Amino acid sequence: MEEGTKKKVSATTGFIMGQLMMFISIYYAPLHLALGRPHTITVLVQINRRILGRGIIREK
């Protein structure tokens, strides 16, 4: 898979996941409270990048 294609897939996946999290957090109050705390999203993004980063490194 080409580098440009990987970036587009990653961007699209991230956008969809972000929209899904926002939708769920709006309509599900406990999740809204959990995601509303400072730095919660930052921690989730860092975990996600570490997991996805391992997969990309292994492909090369």
Tab-separated table of C-alpha atoms in Angstrom:
chain	number	residue	atom	x	y	z
A	1	MET	CA	0.000	0.000	0.000
A	2	GLU	CA	1.358	3.442	-0.876
A	3	GLU	CA	2.226	6.035	1.765
A	4	GLY	CA	-0.402	8.506	0.516
A	5	THR	CA	-3.094	5.839	0.623
A	6	LYS	CA	-2.129	4.885	4.188
A	7	LYS	CA	-2.442	8.495	5.303
A	8	LYS	CA	-5.856	8.879	3.669
A	9	VAL	CA	-7.126	5.670	5.266
A	10	SER	CA	-5.770	6.743	8.666
A	11	ALA	CA	-7.327	10.189	8.380
A	12	THR	CA	-10.694	8.782	7.318
A	13	THR	CA	-10.684	6.180	10.082
A	14	GLY	CA	-9.774	8.781	12.690
A	15	PHE	CA	-12.498	11.124	11.467
A	16	ILE	CA	-15.151	8.398	11.599
A	17	MET	CA	-14.055	7.260	15.069
A	18	GLY	CA	-14.101	10.843	16.326
A	19	GLN	CA	-17.591	11.412	14.974
A	20	LEU	CA	-18.782	8.143	16.509
A	21	MET	CA	-17.336	9.073	19.907
A	22	MET	CA	-18.980	12.495	19.767
A	23	PHE	CA	-22.336	10.993	18.793
A	24	ILE	CA	-22.198	8.419	21.576
A	25	SER	CA	-21.024	10.946	24.163
A	26	ILE	CA	-23.901	13.292	23.335
A	27	TYR	CA	-26.581	10.650	23.711
A	28	TYR	CA	-25.026	8.563	26.479
A	29	ALA	CA	-24.574	10.721	29.587
A	30	PRO	CA	-21.945	8.665	31.503
A	31	LEU	CA	-19.651	8.571	28.478
A	32	HIS	CA	-20.158	12.302	28.026
A	33	LEU	CA	-19.049	12.873	31.620
A	34	ALA	CA	-15.999	10.620	31.206
A	35	LEU	CA	-14.870	12.205	27.934
A	36	GLY	CA	-15.526	15.700	29.260
A	37	ARG	CA	-12.692	15.490	31.784
A	38	PRO	CA	-9.432	17.224	30.894
A	39	HIS	CA	-6.861	15.149	29.026
A	40	THR	CA	-9.092	12.077	28.618
A	41	ILE	CA	-9.119	12.455	24.833
A	42	THR	CA	-5.355	13.055	24.854
A	43	VAL	CA	-4.725	9.782	26.686
A	44	LEU	CA	-7.039	7.866	24.345
A	45	VAL	CA	-5.301	9.304	21.277
A	46	GLN	CA	-1.861	8.388	22.618
A	47	ILE	CA	-2.938	4.808	23.282
A	48	ASN	CA	-4.493	4.586	19.820
A	49	ARG	CA	-1.351	5.932	18.127
A	50	ARG	CA	0.866	3.447	19.962
A	51	ILE	CA	-1.299	0.503	18.951
A	52	LEU	CA	-1.617	1.622	15.324
A	53	GLY	CA	2.051	2.612	15.182
A	54	ARG	CA	3.142	-0.926	15.938
A	55	GLY	CA	1.136	-2.278	13.011
A	56	ILE	CA	2.646	0.205	10.557
A	57	ILE	CA	6.201	-0.521	11.715
A	58	ARG	CA	5.726	-4.276	11.282
A	59	GLU	CA	4.500	-3.869	7.686
A	60	LYS	CA	7.821	-2.361	6.582
